[in-house]
PDB file of N, CA, C and O in Angstrom:
ATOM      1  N   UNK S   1      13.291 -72.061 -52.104  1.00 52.00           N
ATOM      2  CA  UNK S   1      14.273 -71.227 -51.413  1.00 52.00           C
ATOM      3  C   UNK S   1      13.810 -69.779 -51.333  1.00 52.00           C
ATOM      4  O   UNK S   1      14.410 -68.998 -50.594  1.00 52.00           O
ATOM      5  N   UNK S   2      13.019 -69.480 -51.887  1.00 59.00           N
ATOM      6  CA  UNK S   2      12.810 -68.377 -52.447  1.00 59.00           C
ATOM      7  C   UNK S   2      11.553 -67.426 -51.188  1.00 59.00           C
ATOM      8  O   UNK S   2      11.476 -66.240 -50.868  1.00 59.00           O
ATOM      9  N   UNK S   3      10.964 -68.332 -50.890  1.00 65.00           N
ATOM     10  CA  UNK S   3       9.863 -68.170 -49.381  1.00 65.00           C
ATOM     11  C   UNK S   3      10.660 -68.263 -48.663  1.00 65.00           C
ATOM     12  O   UNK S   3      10.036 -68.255 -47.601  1.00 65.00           O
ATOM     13  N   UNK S   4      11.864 -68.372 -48.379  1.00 68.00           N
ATOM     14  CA  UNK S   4      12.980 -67.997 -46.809  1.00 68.00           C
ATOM     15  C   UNK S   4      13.088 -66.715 -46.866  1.00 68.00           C
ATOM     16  O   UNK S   4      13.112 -66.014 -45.855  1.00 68.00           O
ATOM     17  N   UNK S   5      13.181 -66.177 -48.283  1.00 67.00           N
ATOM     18  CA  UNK S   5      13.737 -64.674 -47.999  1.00 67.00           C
ATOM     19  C   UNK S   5      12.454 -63.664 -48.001  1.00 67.00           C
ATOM     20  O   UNK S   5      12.460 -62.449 -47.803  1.00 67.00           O
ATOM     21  N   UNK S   6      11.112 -64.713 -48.344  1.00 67.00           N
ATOM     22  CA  UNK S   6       9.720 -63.581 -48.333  1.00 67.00           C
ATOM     23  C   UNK S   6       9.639 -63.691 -46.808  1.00 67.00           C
ATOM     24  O   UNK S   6       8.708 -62.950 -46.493  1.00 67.00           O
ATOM     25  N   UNK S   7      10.107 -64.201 -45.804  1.00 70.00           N
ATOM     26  CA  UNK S   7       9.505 -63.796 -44.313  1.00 70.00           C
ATOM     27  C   UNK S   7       9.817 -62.696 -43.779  1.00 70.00           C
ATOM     28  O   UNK S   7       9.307 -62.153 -42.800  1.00 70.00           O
ATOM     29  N   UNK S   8      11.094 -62.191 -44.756  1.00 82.00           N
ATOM     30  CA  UNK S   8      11.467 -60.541 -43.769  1.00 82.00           C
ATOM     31  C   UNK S   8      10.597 -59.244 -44.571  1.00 82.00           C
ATOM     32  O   UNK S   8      10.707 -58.065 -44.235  1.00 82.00           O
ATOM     33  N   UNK S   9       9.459 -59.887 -46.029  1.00 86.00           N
ATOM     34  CA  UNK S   9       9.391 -58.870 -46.927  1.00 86.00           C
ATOM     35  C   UNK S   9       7.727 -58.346 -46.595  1.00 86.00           C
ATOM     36  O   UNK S   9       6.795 -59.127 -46.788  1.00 86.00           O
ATOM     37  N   UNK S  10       7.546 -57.217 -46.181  1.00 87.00           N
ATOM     38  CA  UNK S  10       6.348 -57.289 -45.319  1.00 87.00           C
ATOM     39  C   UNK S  10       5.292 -56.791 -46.544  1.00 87.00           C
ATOM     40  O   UNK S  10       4.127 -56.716 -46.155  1.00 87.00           O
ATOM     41  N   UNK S  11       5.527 -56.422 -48.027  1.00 89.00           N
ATOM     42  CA  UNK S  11       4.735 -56.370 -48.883  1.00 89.00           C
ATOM     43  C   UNK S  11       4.251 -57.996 -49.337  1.00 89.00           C
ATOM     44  O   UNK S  11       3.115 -58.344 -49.659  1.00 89.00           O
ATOM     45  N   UNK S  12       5.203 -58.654 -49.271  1.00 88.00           N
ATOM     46  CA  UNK S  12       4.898 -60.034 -49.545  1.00 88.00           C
ATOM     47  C   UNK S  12       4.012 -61.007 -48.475  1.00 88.00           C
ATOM     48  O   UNK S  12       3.251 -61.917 -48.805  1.00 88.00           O
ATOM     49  N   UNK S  13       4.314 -60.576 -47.166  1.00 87.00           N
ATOM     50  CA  UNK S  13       3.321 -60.996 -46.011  1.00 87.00           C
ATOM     51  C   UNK S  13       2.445 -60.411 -46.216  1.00 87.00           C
ATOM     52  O   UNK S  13       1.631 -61.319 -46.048  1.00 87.00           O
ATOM     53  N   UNK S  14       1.482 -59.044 -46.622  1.00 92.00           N
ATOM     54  CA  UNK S  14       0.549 -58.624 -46.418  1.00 92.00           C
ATOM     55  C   UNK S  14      -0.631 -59.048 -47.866  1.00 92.00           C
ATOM     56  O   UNK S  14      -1.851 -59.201 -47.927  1.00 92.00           O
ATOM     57  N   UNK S  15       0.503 -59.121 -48.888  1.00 93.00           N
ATOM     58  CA  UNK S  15      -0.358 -60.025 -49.777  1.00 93.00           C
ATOM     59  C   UNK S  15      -0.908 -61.242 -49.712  1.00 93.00           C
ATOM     60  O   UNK S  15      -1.902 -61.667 -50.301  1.00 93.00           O
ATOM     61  N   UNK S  16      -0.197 -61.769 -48.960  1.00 92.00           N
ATOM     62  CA  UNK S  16      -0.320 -63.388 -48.669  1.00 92.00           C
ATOM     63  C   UNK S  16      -1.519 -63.602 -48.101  1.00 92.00           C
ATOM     64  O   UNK S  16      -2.302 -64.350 -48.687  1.00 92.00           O
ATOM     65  N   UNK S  17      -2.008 -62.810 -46.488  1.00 95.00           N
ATOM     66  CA  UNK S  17      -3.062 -61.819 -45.911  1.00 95.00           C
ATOM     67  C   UNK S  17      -4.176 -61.678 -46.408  1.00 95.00           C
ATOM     68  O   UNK S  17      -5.260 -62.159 -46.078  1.00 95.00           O
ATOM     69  N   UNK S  18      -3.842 -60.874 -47.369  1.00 97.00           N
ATOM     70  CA  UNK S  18      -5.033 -60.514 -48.262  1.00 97.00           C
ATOM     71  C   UNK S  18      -5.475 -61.291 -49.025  1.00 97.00           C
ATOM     72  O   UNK S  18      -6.693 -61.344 -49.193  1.00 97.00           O
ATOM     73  N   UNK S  19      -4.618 -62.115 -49.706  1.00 97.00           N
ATOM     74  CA  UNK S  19      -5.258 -63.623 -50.603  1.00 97.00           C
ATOM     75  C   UNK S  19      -6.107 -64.177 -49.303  1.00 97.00           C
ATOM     76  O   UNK S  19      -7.322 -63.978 -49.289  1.00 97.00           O
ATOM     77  N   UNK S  20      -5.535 -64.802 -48.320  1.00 97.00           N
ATOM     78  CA  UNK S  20      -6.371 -65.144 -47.345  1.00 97.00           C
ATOM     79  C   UNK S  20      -7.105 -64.982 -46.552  1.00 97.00           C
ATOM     80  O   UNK S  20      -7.460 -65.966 -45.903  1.00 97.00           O
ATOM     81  N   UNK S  21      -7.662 -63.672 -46.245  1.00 98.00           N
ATOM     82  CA  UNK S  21      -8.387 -62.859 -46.293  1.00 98.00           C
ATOM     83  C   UNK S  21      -9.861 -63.119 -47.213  1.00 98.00           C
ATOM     84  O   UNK S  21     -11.055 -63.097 -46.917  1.00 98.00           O
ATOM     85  N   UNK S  22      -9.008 -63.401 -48.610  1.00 98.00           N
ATOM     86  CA  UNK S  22     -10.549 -62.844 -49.331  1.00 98.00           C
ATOM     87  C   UNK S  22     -10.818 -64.150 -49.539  1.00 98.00           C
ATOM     88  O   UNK S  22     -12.024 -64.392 -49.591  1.00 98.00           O
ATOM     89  N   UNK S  23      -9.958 -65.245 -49.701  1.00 98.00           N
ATOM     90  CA  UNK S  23     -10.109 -66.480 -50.054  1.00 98.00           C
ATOM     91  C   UNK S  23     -11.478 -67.462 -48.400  1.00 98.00           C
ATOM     92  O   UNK S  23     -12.291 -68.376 -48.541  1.00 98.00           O
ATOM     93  N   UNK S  24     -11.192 -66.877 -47.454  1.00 98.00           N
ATOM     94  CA  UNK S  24     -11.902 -66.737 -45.847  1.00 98.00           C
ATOM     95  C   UNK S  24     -13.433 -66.262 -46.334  1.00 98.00           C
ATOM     96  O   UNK S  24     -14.547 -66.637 -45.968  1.00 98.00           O
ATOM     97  N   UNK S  25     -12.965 -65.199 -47.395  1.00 98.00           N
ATOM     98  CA  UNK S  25     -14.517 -64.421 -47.205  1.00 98.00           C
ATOM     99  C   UNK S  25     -15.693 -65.229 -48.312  1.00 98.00           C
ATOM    100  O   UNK S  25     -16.834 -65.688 -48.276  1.00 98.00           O
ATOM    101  N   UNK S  26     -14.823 -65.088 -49.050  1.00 98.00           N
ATOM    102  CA  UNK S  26     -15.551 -65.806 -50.505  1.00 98.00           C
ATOM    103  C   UNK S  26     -16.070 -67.353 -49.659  1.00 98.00           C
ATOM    104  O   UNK S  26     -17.238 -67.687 -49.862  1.00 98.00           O
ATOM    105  N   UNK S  27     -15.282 -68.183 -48.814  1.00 98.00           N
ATOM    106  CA  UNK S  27     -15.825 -69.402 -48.365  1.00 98.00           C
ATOM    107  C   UNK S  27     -17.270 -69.002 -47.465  1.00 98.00           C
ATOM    108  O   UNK S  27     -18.335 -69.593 -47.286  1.00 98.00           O
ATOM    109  N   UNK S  28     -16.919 -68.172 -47.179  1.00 98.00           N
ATOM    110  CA  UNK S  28     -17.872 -67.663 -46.046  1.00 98.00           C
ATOM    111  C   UNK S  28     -19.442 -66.741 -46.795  1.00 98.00           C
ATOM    112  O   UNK S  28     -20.575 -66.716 -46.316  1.00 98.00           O
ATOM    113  N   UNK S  29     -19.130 -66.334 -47.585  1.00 98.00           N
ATOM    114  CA  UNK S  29     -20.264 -66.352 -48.585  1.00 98.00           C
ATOM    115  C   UNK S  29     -20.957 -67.443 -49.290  1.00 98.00           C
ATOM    116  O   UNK S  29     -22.159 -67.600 -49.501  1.00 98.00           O
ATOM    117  N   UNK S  30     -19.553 -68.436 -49.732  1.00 98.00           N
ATOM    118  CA  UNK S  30     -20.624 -69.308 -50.226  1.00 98.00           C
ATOM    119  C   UNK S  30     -21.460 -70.407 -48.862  1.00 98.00           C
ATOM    120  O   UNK S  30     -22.590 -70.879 -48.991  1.00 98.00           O
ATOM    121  N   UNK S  31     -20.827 -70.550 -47.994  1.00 98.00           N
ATOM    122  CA  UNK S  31     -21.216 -70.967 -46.876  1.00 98.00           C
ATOM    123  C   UNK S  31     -22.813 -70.440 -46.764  1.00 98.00           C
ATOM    124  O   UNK S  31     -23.761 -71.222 -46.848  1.00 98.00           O
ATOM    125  N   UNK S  32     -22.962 -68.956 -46.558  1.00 98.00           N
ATOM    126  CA  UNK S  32     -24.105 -68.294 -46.047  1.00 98.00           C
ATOM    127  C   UNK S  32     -24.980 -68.726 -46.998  1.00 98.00           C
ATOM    128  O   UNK S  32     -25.966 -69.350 -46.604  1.00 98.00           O
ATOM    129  N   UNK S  33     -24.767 -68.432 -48.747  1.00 98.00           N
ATOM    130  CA  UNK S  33     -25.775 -68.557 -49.480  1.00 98.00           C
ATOM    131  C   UNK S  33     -26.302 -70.176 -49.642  1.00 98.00           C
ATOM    132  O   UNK S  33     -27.224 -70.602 -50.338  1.00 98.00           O
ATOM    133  N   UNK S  34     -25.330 -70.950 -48.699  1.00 98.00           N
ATOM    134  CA  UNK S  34     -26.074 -72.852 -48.791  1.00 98.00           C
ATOM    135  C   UNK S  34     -26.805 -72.726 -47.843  1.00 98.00           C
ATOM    136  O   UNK S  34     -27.805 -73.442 -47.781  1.00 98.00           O
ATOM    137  N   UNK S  35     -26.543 -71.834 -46.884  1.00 98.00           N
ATOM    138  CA  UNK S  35     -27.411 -71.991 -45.756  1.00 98.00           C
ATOM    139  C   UNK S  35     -28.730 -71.207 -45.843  1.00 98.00           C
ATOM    140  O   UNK S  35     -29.486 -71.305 -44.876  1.00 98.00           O
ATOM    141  N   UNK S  36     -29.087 -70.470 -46.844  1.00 97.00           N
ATOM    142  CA  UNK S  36     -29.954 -69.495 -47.017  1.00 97.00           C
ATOM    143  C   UNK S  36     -30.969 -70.804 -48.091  1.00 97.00           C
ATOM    144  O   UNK S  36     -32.138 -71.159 -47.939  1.00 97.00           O
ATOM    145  N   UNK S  37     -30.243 -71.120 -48.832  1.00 97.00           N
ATOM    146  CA  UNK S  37     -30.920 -72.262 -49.688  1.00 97.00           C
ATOM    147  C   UNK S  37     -31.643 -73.372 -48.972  1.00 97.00           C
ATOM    148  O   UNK S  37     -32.824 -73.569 -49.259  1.00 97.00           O
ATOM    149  N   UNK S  38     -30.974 -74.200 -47.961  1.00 97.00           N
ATOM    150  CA  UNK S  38     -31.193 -74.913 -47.070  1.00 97.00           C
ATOM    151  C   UNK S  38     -32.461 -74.265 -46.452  1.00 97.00           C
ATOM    152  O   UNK S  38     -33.511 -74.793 -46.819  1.00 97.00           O
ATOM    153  N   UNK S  39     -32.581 -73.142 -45.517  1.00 96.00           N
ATOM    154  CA  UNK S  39     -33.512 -72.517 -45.116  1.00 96.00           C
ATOM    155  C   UNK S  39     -34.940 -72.428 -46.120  1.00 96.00           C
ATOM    156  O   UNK S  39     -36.067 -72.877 -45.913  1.00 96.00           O
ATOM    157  N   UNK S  40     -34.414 -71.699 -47.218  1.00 95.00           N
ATOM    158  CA  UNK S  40     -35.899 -71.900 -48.569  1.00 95.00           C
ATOM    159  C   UNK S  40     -36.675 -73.155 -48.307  1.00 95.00           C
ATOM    160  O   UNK S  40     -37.867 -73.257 -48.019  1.00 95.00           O
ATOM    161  N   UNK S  41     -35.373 -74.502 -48.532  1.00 96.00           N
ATOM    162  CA  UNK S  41     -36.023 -75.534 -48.913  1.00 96.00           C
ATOM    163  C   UNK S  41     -36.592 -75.839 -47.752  1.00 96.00           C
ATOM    164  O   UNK S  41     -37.679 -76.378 -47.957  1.00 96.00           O
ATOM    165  N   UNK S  42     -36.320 -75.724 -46.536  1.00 96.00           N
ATOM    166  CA  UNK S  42     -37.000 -76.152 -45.430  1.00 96.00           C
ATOM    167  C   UNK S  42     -38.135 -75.501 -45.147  1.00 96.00           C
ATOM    168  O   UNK S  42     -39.053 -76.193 -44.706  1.00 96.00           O
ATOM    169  N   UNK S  43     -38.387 -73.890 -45.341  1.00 95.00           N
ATOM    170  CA  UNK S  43     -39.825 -73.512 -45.698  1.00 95.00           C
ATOM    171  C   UNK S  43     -41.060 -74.597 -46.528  1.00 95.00           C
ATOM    172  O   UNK S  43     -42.140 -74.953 -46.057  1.00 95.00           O
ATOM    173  N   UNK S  44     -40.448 -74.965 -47.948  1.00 94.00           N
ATOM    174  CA  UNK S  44     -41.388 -76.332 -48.611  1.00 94.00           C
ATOM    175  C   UNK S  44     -41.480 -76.764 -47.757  1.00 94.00           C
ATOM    176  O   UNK S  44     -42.370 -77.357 -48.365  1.00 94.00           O
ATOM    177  N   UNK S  45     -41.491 -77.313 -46.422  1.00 96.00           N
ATOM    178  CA  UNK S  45     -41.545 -78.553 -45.937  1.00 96.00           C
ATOM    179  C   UNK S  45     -42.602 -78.029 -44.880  1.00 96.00           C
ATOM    180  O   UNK S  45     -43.540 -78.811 -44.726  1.00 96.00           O
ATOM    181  N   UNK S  46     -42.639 -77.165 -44.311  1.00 97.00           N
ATOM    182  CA  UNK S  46     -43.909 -76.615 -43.919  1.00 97.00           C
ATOM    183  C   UNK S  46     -45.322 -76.516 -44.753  1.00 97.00           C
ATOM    184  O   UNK S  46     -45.365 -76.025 -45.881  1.00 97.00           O
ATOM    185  N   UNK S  47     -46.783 -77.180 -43.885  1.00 96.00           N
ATOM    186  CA  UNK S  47     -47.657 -77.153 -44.154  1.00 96.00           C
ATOM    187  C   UNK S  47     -48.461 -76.025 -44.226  1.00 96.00           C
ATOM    188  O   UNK S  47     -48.779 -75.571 -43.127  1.00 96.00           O
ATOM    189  N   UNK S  48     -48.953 -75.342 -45.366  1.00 95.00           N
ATOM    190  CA  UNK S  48     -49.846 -74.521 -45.642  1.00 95.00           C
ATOM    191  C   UNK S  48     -50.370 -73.591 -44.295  1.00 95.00           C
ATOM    192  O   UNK S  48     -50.227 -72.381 -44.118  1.00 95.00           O
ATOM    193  N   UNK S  49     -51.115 -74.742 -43.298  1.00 96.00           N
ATOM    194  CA  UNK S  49     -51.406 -74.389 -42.901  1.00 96.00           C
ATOM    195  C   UNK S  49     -50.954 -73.293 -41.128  1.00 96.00           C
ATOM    196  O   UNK S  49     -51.416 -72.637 -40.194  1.00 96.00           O
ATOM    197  N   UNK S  50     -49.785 -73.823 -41.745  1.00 97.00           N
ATOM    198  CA  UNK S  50     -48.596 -73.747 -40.538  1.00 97.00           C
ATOM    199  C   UNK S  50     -48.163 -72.256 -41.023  1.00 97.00           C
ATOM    200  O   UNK S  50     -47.783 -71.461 -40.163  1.00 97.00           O
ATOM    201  N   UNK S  51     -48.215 -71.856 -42.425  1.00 94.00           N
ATOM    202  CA  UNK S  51     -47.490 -70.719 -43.233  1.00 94.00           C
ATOM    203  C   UNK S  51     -47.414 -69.565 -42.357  1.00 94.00           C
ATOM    204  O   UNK S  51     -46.342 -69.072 -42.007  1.00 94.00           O
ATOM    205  N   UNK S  52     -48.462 -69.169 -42.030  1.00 95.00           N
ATOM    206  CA  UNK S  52     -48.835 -67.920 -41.308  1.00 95.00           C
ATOM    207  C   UNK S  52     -47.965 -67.998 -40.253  1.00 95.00           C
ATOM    208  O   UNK S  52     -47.120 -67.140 -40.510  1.00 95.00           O
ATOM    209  N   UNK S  53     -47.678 -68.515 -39.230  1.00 97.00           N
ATOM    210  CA  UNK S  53     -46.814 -69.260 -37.929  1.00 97.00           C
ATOM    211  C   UNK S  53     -45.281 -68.840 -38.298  1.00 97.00           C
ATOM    212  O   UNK S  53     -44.490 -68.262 -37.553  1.00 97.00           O
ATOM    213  N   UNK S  54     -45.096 -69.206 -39.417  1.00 97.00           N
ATOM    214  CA  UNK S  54     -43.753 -68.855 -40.066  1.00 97.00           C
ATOM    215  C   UNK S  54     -43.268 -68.233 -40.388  1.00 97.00           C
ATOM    216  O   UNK S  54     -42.061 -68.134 -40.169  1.00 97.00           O
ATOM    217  N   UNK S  55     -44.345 -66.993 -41.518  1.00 95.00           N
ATOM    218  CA  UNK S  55     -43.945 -65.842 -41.472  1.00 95.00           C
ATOM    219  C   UNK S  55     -44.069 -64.797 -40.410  1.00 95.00           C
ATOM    220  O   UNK S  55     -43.836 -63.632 -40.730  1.00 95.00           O
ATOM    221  N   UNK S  56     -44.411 -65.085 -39.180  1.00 97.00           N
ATOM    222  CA  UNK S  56     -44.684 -64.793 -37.883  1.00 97.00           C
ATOM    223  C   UNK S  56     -42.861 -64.871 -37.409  1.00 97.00           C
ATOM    224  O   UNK S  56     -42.060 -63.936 -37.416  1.00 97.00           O
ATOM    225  N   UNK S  57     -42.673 -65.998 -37.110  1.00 96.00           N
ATOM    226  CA  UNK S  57     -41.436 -66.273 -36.861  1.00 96.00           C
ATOM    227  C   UNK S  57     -40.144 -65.415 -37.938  1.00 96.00           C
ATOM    228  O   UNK S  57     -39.290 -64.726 -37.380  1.00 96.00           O
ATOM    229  N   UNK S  58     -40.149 -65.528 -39.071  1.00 96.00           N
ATOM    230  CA  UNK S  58     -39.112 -65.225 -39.994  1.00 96.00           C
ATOM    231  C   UNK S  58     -39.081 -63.841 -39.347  1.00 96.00           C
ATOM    232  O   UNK S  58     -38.124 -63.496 -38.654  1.00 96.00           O
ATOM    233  N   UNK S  59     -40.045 -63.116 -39.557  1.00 96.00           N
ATOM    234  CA  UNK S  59     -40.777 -61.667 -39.326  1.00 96.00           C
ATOM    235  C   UNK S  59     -39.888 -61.078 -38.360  1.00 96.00           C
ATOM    236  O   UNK S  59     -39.089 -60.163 -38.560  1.00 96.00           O
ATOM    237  N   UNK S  60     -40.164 -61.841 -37.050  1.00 97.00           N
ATOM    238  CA  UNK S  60     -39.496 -61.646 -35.875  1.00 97.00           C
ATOM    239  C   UNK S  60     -37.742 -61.889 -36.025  1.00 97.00           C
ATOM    240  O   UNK S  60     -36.904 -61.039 -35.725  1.00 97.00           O
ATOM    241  N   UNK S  61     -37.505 -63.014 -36.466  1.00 96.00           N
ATOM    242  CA  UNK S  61     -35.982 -62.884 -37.194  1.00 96.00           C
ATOM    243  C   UNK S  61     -35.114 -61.849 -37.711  1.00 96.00           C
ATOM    244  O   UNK S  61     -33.918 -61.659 -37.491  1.00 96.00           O
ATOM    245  N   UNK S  62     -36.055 -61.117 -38.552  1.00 95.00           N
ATOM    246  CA  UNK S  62     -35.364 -60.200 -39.144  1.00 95.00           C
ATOM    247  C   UNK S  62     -35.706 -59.529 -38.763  1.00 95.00           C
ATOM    248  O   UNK S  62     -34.739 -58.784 -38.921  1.00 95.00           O
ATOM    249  N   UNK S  63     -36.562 -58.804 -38.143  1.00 96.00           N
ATOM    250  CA  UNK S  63     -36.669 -57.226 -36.986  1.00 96.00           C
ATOM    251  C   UNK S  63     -35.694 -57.780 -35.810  1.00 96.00           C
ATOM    252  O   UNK S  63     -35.234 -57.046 -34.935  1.00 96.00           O
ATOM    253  N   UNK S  64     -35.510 -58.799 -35.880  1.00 96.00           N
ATOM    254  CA  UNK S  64     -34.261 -58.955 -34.605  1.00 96.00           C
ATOM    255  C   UNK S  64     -32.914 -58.140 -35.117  1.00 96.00           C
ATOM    256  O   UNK S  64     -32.380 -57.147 -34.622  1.00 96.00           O
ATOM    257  N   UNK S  65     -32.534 -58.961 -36.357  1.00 96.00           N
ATOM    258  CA  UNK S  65     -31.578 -58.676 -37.024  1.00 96.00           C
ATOM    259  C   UNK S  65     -31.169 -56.920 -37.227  1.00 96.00           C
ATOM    260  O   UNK S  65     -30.217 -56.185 -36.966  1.00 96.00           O
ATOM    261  N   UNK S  66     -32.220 -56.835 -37.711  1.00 96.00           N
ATOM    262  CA  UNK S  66     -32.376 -55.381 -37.914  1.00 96.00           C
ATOM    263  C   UNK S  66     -31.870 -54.060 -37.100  1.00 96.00           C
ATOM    264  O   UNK S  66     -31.153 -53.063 -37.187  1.00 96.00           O
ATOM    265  N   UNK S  67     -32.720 -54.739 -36.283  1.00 96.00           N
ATOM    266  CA  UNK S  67     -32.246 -53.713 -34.681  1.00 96.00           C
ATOM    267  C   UNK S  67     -30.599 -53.905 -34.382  1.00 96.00           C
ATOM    268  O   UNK S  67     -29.854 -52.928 -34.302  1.00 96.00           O
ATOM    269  N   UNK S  68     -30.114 -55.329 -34.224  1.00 96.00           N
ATOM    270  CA  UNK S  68     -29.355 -55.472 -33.505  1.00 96.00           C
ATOM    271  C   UNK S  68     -28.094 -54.406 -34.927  1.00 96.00           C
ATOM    272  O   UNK S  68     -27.584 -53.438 -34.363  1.00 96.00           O
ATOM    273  N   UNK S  69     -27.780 -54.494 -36.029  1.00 96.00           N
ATOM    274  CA  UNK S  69     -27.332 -53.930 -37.034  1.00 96.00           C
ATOM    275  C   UNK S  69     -27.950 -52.546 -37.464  1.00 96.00           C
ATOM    276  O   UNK S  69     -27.760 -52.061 -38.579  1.00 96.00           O
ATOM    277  N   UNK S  70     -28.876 -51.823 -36.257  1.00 94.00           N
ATOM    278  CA  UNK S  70     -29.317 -50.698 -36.284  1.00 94.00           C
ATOM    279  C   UNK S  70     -29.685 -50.558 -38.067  1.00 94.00           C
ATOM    280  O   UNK S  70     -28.896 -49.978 -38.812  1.00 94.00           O
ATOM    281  N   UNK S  71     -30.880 -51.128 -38.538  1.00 91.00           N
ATOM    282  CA  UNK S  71     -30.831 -51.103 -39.101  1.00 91.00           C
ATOM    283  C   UNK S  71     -32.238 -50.309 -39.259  1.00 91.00           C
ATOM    284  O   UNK S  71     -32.612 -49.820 -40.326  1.00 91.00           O
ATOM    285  N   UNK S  72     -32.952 -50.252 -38.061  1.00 74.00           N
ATOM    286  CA  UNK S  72     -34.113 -49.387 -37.370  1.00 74.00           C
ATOM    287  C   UNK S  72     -34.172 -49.059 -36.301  1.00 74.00           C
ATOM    288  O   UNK S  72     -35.132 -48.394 -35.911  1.00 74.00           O
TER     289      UNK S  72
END
């Protein structure tokens, strides 16, 4: 009964917000860091000789990144 009368209480909506909010972000971090893992392990799977090719590519990845987040 008690959540009928939190819909008019806008400190109580904005907490609610903010739990969900951070509860969004925290998923979304751990999300990124499986996908960053995933990525590692898929480096192993490249041949030696391929390495160079890759860090060619990554290289270019992150000067993409970079720029686009003015980050240079």
């Amino acid at each position: 009964m008690q959540s009928i009368y939190n819909i008019w209480n806008f400190e109580y909506i904005q907490q609610q917000e903010q739990k969900n909010h951070h509860f969004k972000q925290v998923a979304q971090t751990v999300e990124s860091a499986n996908k960053l893992r995933e990525f590692l392990n898929s480096v192993d799977k490249v041949e030696p000789s391929y390495q160079q090719q890759l860090r060619f590519e990554v290289c270019e990845v992150l000067a993409e990144y970079a720029r686009k987040h003015g980050i240079y």
